[in-house]
Short mmCIF file of C-alpha atoms in Angstrom, two decimals:
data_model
loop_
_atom_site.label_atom_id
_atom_site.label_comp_id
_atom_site.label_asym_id
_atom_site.label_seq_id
_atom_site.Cartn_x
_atom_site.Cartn_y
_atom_site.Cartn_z
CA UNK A 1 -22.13 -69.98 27.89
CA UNK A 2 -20.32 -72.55 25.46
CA UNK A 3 -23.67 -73.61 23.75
CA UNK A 4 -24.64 -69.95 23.91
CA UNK A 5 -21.55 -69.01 21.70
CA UNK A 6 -21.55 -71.94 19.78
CA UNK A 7 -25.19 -71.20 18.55
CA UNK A 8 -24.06 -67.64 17.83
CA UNK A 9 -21.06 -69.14 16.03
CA UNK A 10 -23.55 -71.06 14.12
CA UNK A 11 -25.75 -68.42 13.01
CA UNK A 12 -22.69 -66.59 11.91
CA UNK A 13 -22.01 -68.51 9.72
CA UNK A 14 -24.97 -69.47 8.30
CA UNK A 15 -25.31 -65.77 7.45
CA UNK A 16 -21.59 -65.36 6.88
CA UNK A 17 -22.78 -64.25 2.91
CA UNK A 18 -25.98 -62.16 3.91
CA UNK A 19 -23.18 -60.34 6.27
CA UNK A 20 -20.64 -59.52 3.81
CA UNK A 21 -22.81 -58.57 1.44
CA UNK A 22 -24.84 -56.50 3.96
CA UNK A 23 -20.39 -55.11 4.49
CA UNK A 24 -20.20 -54.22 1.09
CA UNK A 25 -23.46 -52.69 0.49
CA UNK A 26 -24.04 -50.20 3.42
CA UNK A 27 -19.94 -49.03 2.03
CA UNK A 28 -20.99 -48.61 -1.07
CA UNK A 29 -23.99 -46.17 0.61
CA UNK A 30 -21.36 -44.65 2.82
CA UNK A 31 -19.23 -43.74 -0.15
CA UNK A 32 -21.96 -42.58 -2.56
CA UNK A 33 -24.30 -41.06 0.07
CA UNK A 34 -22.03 -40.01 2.24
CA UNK A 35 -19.41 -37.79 0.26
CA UNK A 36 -22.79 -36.73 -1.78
CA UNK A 37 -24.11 -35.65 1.80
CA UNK A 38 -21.42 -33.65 2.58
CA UNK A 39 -21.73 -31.96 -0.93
CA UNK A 40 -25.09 -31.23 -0.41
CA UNK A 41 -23.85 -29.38 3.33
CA UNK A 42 -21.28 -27.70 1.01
CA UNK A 43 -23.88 -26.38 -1.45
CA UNK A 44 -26.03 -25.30 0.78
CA UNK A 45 -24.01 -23.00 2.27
CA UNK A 46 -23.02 -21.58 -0.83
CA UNK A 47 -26.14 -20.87 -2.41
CA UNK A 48 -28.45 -19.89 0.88
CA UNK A 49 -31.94 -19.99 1.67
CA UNK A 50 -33.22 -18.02 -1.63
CA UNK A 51 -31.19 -20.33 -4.28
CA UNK A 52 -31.32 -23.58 -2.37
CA UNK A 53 -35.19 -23.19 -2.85
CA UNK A 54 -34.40 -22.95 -6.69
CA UNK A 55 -31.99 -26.31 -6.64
CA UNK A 56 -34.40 -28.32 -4.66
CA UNK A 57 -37.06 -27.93 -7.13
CA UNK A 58 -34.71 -29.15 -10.09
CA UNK A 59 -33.73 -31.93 -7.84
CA UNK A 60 -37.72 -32.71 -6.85
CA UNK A 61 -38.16 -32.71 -10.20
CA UNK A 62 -35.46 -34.99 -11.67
CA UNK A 63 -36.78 -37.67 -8.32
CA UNK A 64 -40.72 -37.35 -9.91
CA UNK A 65 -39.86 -37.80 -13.50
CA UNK A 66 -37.57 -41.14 -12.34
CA UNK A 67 -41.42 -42.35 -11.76
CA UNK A 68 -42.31 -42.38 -15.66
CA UNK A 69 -38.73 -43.09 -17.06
CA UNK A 70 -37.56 -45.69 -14.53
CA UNK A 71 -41.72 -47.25 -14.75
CA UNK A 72 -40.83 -49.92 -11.22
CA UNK A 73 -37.61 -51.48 -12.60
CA UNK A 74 -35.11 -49.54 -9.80
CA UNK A 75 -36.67 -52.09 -8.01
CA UNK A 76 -37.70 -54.98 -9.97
CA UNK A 77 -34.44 -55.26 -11.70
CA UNK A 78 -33.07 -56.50 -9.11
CA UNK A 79 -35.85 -58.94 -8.27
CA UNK A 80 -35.69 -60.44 -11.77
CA UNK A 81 -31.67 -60.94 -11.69
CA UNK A 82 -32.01 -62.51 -8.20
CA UNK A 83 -34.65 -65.27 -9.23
CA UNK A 84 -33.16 -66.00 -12.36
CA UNK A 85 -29.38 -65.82 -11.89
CA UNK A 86 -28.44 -69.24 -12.35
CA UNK A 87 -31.06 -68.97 -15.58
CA UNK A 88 -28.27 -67.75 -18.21
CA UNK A 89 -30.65 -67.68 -21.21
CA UNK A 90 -33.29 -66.05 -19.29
CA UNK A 91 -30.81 -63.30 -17.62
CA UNK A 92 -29.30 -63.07 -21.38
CA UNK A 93 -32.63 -61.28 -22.38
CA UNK A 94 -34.13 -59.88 -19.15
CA UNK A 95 -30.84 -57.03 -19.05
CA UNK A 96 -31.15 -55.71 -22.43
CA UNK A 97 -35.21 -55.59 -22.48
CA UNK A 98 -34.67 -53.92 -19.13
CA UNK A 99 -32.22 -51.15 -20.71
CA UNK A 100 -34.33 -51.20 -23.95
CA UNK A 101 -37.84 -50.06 -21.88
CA UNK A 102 -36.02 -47.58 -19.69
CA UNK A 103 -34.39 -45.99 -22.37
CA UNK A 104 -37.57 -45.34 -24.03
CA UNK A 105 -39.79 -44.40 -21.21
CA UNK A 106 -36.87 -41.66 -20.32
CA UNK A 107 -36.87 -40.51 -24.00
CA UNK A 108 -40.47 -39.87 -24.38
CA UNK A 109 -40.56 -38.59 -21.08
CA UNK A 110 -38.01 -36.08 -21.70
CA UNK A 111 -39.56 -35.25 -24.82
CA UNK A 112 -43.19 -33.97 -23.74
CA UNK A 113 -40.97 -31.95 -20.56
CA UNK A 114 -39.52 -30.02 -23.71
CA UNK A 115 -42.75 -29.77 -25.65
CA UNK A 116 -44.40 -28.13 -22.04
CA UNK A 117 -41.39 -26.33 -21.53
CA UNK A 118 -41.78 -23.95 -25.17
CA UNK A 119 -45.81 -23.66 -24.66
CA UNK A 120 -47.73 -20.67 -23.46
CA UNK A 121 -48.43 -22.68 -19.81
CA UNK A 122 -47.29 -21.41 -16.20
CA UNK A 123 -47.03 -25.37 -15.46
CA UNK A 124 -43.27 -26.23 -16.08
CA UNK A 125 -41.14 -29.06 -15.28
CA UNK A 126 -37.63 -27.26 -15.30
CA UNK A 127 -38.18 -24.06 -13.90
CA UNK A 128 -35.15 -22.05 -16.01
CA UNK A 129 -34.81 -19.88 -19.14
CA UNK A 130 -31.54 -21.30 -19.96
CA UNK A 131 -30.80 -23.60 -22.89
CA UNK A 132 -27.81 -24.79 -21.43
CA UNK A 133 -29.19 -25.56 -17.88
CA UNK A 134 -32.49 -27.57 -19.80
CA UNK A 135 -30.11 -29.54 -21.71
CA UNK A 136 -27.93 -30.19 -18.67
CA UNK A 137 -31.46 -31.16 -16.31
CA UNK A 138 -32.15 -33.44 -19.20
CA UNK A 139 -28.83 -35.04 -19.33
CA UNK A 140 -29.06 -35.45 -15.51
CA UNK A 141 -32.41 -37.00 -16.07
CA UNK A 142 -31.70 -39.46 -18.50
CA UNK A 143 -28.21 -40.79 -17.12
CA UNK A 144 -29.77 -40.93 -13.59
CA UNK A 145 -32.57 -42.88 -14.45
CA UNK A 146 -30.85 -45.61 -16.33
CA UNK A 147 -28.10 -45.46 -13.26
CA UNK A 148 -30.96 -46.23 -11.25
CA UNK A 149 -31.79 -49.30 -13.33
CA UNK A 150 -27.92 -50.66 -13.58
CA UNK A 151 -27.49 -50.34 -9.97
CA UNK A 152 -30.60 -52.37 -9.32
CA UNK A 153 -29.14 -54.86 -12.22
CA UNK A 154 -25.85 -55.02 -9.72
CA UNK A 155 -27.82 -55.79 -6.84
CA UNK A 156 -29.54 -58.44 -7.91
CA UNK A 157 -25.89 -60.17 -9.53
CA UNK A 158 -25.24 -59.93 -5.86
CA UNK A 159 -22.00 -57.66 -6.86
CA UNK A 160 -22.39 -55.14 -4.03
CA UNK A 161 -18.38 -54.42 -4.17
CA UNK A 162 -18.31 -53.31 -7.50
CA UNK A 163 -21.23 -50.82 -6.89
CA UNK A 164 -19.09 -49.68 -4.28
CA UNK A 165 -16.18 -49.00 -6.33
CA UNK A 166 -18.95 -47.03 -8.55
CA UNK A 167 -20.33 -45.37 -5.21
CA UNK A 168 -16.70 -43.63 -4.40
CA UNK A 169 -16.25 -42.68 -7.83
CA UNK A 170 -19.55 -40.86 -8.04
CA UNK A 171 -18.99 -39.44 -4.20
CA UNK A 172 -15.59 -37.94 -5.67
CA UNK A 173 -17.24 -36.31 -8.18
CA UNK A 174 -20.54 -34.48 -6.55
CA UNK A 175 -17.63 -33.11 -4.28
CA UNK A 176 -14.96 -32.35 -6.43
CA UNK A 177 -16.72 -31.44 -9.74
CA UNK A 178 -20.44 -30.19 -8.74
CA UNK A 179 -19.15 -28.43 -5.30
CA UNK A 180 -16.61 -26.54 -7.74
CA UNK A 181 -19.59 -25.36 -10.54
CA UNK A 182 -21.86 -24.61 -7.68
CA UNK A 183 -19.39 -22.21 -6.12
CA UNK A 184 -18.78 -20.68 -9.66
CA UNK A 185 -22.39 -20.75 -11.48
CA UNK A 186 -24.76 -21.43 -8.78
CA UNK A 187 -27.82 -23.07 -9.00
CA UNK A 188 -26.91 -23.74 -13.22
CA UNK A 189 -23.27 -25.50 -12.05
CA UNK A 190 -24.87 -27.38 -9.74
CA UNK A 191 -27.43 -29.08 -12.46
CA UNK A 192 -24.51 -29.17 -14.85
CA UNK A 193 -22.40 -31.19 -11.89
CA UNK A 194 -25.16 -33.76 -11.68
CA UNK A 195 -25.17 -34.64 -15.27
CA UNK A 196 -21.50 -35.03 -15.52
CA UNK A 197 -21.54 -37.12 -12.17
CA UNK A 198 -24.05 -39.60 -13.35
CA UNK A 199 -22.21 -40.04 -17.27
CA UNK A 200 -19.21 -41.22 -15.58
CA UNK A 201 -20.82 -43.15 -12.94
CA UNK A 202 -23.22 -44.72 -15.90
CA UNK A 203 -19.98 -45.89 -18.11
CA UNK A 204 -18.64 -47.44 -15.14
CA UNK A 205 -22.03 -49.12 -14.09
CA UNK A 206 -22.32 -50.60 -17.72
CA UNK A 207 -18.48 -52.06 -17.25
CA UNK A 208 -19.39 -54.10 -14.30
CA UNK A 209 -22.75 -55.03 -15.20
CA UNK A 210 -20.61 -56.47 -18.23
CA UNK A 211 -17.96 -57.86 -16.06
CA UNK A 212 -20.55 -59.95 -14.05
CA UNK A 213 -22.10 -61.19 -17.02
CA UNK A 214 -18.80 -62.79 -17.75
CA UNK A 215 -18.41 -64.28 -14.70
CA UNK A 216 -21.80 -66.02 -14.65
CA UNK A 217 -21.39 -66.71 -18.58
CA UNK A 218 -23.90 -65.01 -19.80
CA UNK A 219 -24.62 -63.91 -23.72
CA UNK A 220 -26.75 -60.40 -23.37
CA UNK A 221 -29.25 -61.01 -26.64
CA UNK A 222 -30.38 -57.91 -27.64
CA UNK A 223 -33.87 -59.52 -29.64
CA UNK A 224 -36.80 -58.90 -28.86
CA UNK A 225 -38.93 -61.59 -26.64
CA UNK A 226 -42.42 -61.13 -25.75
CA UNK A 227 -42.50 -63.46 -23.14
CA UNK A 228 -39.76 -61.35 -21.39
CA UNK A 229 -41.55 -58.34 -21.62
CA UNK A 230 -44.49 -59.71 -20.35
CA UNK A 231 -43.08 -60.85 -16.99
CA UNK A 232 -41.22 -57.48 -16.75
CA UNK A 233 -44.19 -55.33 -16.93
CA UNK A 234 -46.05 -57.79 -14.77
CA UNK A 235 -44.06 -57.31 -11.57
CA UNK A 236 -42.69 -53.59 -12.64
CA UNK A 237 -46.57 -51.89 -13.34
CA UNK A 238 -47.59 -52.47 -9.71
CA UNK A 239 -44.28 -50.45 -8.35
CA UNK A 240 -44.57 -47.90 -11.24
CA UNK A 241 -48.18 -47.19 -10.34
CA UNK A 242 -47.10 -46.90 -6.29
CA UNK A 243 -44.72 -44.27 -7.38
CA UNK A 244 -46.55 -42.51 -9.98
CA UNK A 245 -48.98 -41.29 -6.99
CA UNK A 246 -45.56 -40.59 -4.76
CA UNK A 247 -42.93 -38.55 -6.58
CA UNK A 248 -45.41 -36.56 -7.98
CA UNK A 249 -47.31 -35.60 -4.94
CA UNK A 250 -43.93 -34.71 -3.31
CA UNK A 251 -43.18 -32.39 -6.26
CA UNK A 252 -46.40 -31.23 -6.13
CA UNK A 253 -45.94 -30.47 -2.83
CA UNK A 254 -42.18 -28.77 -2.92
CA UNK A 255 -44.23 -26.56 -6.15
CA UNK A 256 -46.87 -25.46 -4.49
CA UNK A 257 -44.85 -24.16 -1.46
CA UNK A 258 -42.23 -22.80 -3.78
CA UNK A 259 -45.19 -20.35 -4.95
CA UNK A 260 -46.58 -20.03 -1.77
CA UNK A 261 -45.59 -15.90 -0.52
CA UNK A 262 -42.79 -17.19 2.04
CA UNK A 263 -42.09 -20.51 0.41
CA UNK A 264 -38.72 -20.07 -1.09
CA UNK A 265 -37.53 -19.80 2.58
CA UNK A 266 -39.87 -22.51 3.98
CA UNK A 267 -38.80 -24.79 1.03
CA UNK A 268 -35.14 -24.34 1.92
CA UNK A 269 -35.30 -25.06 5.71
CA UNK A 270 -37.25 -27.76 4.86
CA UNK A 271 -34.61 -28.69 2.37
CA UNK A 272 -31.65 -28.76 5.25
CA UNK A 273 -34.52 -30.53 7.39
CA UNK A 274 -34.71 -33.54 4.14
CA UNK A 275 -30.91 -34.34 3.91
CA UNK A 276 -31.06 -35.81 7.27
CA UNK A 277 -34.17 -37.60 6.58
CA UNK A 278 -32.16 -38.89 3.78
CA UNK A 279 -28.89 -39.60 6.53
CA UNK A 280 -31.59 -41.23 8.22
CA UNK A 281 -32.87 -43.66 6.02
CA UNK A 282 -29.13 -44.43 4.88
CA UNK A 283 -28.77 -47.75 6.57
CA UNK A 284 -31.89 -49.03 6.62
CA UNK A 285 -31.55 -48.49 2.76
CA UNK A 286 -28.74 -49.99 2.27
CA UNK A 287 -30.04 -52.99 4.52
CA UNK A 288 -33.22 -53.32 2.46
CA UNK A 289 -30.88 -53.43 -0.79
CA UNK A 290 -28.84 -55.75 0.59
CA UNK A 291 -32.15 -57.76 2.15
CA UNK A 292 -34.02 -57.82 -1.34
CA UNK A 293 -32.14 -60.21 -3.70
CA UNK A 294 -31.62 -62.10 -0.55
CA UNK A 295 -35.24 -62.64 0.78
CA UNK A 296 -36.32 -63.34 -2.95
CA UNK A 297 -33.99 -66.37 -3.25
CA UNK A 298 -34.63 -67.71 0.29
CA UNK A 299 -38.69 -67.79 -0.29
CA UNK A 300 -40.27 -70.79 1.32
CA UNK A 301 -37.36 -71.24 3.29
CA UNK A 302 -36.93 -70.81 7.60
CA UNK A 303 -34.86 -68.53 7.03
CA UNK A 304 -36.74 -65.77 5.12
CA UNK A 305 -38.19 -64.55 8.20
CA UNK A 306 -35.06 -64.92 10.45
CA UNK A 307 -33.33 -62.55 8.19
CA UNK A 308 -36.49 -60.32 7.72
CA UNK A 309 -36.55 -59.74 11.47
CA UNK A 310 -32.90 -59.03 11.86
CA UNK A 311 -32.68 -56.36 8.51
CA UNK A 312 -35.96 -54.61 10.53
CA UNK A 313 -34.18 -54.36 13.68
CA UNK A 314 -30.57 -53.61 12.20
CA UNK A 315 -32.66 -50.76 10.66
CA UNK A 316 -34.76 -49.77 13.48
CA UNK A 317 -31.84 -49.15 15.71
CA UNK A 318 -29.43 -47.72 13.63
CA UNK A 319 -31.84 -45.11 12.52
CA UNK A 320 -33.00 -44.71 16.38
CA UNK A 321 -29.19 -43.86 17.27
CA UNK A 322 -28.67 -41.12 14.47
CA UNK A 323 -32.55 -39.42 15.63
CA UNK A 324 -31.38 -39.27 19.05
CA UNK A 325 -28.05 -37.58 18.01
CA UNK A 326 -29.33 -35.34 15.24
CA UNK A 327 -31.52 -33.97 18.32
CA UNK A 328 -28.87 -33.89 21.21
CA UNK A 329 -26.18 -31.57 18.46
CA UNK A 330 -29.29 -30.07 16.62
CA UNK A 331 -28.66 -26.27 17.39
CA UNK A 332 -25.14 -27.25 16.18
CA UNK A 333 -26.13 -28.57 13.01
CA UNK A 334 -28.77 -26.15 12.05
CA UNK A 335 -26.12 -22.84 12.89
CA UNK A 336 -22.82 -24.08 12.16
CA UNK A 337 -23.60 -27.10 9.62
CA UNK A 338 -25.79 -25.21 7.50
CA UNK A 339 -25.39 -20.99 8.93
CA UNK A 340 -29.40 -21.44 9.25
CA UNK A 341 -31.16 -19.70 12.28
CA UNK A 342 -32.07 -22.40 15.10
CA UNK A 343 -35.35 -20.26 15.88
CA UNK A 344 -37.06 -20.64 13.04
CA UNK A 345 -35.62 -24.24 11.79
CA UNK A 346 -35.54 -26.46 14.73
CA UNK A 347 -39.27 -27.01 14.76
CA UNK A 348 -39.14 -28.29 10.89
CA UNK A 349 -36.11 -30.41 11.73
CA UNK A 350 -37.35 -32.07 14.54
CA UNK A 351 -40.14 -32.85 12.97
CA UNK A 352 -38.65 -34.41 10.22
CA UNK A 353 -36.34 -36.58 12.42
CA UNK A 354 -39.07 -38.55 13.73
CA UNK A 355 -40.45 -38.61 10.02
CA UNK A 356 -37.07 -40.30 9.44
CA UNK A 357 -37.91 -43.20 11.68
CA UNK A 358 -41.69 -44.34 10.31
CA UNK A 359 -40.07 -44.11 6.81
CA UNK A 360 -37.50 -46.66 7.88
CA UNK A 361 -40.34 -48.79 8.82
CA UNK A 362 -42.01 -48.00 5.91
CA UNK A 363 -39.11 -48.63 3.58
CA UNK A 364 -38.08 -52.04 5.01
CA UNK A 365 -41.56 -53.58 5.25
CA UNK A 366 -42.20 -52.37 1.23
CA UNK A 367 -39.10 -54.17 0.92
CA UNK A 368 -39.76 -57.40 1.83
CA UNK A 369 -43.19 -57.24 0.77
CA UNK A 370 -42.04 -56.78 -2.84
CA UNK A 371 -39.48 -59.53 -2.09
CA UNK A 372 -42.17 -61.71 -1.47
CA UNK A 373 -44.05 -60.76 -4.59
CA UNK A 374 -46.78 -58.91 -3.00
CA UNK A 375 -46.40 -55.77 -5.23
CA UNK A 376 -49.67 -54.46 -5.39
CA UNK A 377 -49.55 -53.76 -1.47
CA UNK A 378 -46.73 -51.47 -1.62
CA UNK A 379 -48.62 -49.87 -4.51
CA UNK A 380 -51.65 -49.25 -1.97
CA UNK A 381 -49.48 -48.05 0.52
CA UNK A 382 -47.95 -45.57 -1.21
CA UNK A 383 -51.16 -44.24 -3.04
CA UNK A 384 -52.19 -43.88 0.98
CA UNK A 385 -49.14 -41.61 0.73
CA UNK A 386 -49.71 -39.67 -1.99
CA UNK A 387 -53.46 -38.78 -0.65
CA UNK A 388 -52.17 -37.98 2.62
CA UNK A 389 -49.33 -35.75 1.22
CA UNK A 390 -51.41 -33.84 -0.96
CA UNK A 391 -54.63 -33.27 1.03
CA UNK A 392 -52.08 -32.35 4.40
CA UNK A 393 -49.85 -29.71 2.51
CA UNK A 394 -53.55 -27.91 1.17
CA UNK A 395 -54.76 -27.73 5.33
CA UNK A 396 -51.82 -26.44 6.97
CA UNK A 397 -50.16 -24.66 3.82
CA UNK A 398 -53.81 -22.04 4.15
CA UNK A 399 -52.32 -21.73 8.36
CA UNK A 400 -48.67 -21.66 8.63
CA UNK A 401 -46.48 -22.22 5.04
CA UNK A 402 -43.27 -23.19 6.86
CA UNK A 403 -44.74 -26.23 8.71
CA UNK A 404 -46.61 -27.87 5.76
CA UNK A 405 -44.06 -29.76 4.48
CA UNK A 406 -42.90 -31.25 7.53
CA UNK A 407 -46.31 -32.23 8.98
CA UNK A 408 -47.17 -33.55 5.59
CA UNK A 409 -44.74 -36.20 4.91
CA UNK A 410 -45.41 -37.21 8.52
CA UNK A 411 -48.93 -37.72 8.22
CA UNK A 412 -48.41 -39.04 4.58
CA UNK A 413 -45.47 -41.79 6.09
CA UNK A 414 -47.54 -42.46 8.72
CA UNK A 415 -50.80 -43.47 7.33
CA UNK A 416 -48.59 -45.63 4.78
CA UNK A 417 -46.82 -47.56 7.37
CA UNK A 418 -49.97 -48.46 8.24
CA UNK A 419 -51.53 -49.51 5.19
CA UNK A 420 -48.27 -52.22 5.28
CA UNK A 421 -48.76 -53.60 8.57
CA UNK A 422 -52.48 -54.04 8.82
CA UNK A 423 -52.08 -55.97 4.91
CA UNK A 424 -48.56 -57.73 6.52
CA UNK A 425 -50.99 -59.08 9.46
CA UNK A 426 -53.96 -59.75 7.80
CA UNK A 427 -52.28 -61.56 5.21
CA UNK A 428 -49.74 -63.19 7.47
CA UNK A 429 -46.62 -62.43 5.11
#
């Protein structure tokens, strides 16, 4: 028993940084996440089936354009800081070409969503007549995408505590500020509530981004180096042409049910049935995060796939715990959580519960497969997803509208976690 504890002892602390930075992270998800998911609960039983349809598109939206304005770097960022942290001249030029290409990616983006939104097409991106609400989707847009970008910058500094001092702020806010439009404007306070959320939480992002920077001594040069921006696009197309097939196809997907007769209801149950995928996925998330700045600075190491194994199985049973709940209080989530009818809801959100679970495998095994530089695979994968998606919600969208969702981001997660471990065996990674 002594040599038994010892050796745990050991392990300990061998990890004893991986640990507290695995502490710091999942709070920092708790705090941002978890206040947001209890907004979300809040707003949906303010606006109901009929407007909650309405939201969710602005939000599918906002998550598909993040594909072209964001092009890879949520992810890559962090990557890049991780390998070259102790490189100060290098990290000196990687953060500003980093905001530089996001920047201007979410500019043009935003741009040709205007130009479609004022011509004579059905096809638009922002589905209001409001000036105020476009310029307030746009807003939320553009601050969300390049908070995408500084939290992946923060991750990869290692500085999970500040983005949880970021998270609680931002958590405050989707409960204090967009909970109180919502309840007063509707759906139009609620998109106005996201873009003041993600200004405040993108000041504060920039401050500790700046902070770290003086703590590891390092000059951010704002000229232009080609060599940089070679190596940035190299690692970040891959990832950027993975989720150009994937956000899409899920908007796609919410669109086409949205203007299906019967799809405003199916796309809000489904909606409900998507925030606990989203619970779901929390840990293993914030696990991956965590795992990813870590596994790309202990490559060619034994201990890359020590900690791969224990991130999988941290994530694998934590999201195993919260399925078996969600099911066991289900009736009392679906009536009293959300004042939705068990009869016709419980089918979609069971479904989507054990979607939860092959996502988490999905999400951790992209994860480390990216942290070991094999970006291209996740790109495959998630193409597989796309297909999947799209072809599934056409079948069973022609039979039964308020299943097609559900079934089709089960197939879709399913044939991608595939994809990943048939490449993860054959190529022994």
């Amino acid at each position: 028993m002594s040599f038994i504890s010892n050796s745990i002892k050991e392990q300990f602390k061998k990890r004893k940084y991986f640990f507290e930075s695995l502490f710091w992270g999942t709070l920092a998800g708790i705090l941002s996440q978890g206040l947001n998911f209890i907004a979300n609960i809040l707003i949906a039983r303010i606006l109901g089936k009929q407007l909650l349809g309405e939201y969710t598109l602005f939000i599918s939206a906002n998550a598909g354009l993040h594909t072209f304005g964001v092009i890879g770097l949520n992810v890559i960022a962090t990557v890049l800081v991780a390998k070259y942290l102790h490189d100060k001249g290098k990290i000196g030029r990687l953060i500003p070409a980093i905001y530089i290409i996001v920047c201007s990616a979410s500019l043009i983006v935003s741009f040709v969503g205007i130009i479609l939104q004022y011509l004579p097409v059905e096809f638009k991106i922002w589905e209001t007549s409001s000036i105020l609400t476009l310029i307030a989707a746009i807003i939320w847009f553009l601050t969300s995408a390049l908070d995408l970008v500084q939290v992946a910058i923060l991750l990869g500094f290692k500085a999970f505590k500040d983005v949880a001092k970021v998270s609680l702020l931002k958590g405050i806010i989707s409960i204090a500020i967009t909970y109180t439009l919502v309840a007063k404007y509707g759906v139009q306070g609620g998109v106005l509530g996201n873009s003041i959320s993600f200004i405040l939480s993108l000041i504060c992002n920039y401050y500790f981004i700046r902070k770290n920077c003086q703590k590891y001594t390092i000059t951010l040069t704002w000229k232009l180096s080609n060599s940089v921006y070679s190596e940035i696009f190299k690692l970040s197309i891959p990832i950027f042409s993975a989720a150009i097939f994937v956000a899409p196809a899920q908007w796609y997907a919410n669109y086409i049910i949205y203007n299906t007769q019967g799809g405003e209801n199916a796309l809000s149950i489904f909606a409900i049935a998507y925030q606990w995928l989203v619970l779901i996925q929390f840990f293993p998330t914030q696990i991956s995060r965590v795992a990813l700045p870590w596994l790309t600075s202990m490559q060619e190491t034994r201990d890359y796939k020590n900690t791969e194994k224990l991130g999988l199985y941290f994530s694998l049973g934590i999201a195993t715990v919260i399925v078996i709940l969600s099911l066991i209080f289900s009736h009392f989530i679906i009536e009293d959580l959300y004042h939705f009818e068990y009869i016709t809801s419980h089918v979609v959100f069971k479904i989507i519960l054990f979607t939860g679970l092959l996502s988490t495998i999905n999400l951790y095994l992209g994860q480390t497969i990216i942290a070991h530089g094999e970006t291209w695979i996740r790109t495959i994968a998630d193409v597989a997803i796309a297909i999947t998606l799209i072809i599934t919600i056409h079948i069973i969208n022609q039979h039964e509208v308020i299943y097609a969702l559900p079934i089709s981001y089960f197939s879709s997660f399913l044939m991608g976690t595939i994809v990943l471990c048939i490449f993860k065996y054959k190529l022994k990674i």
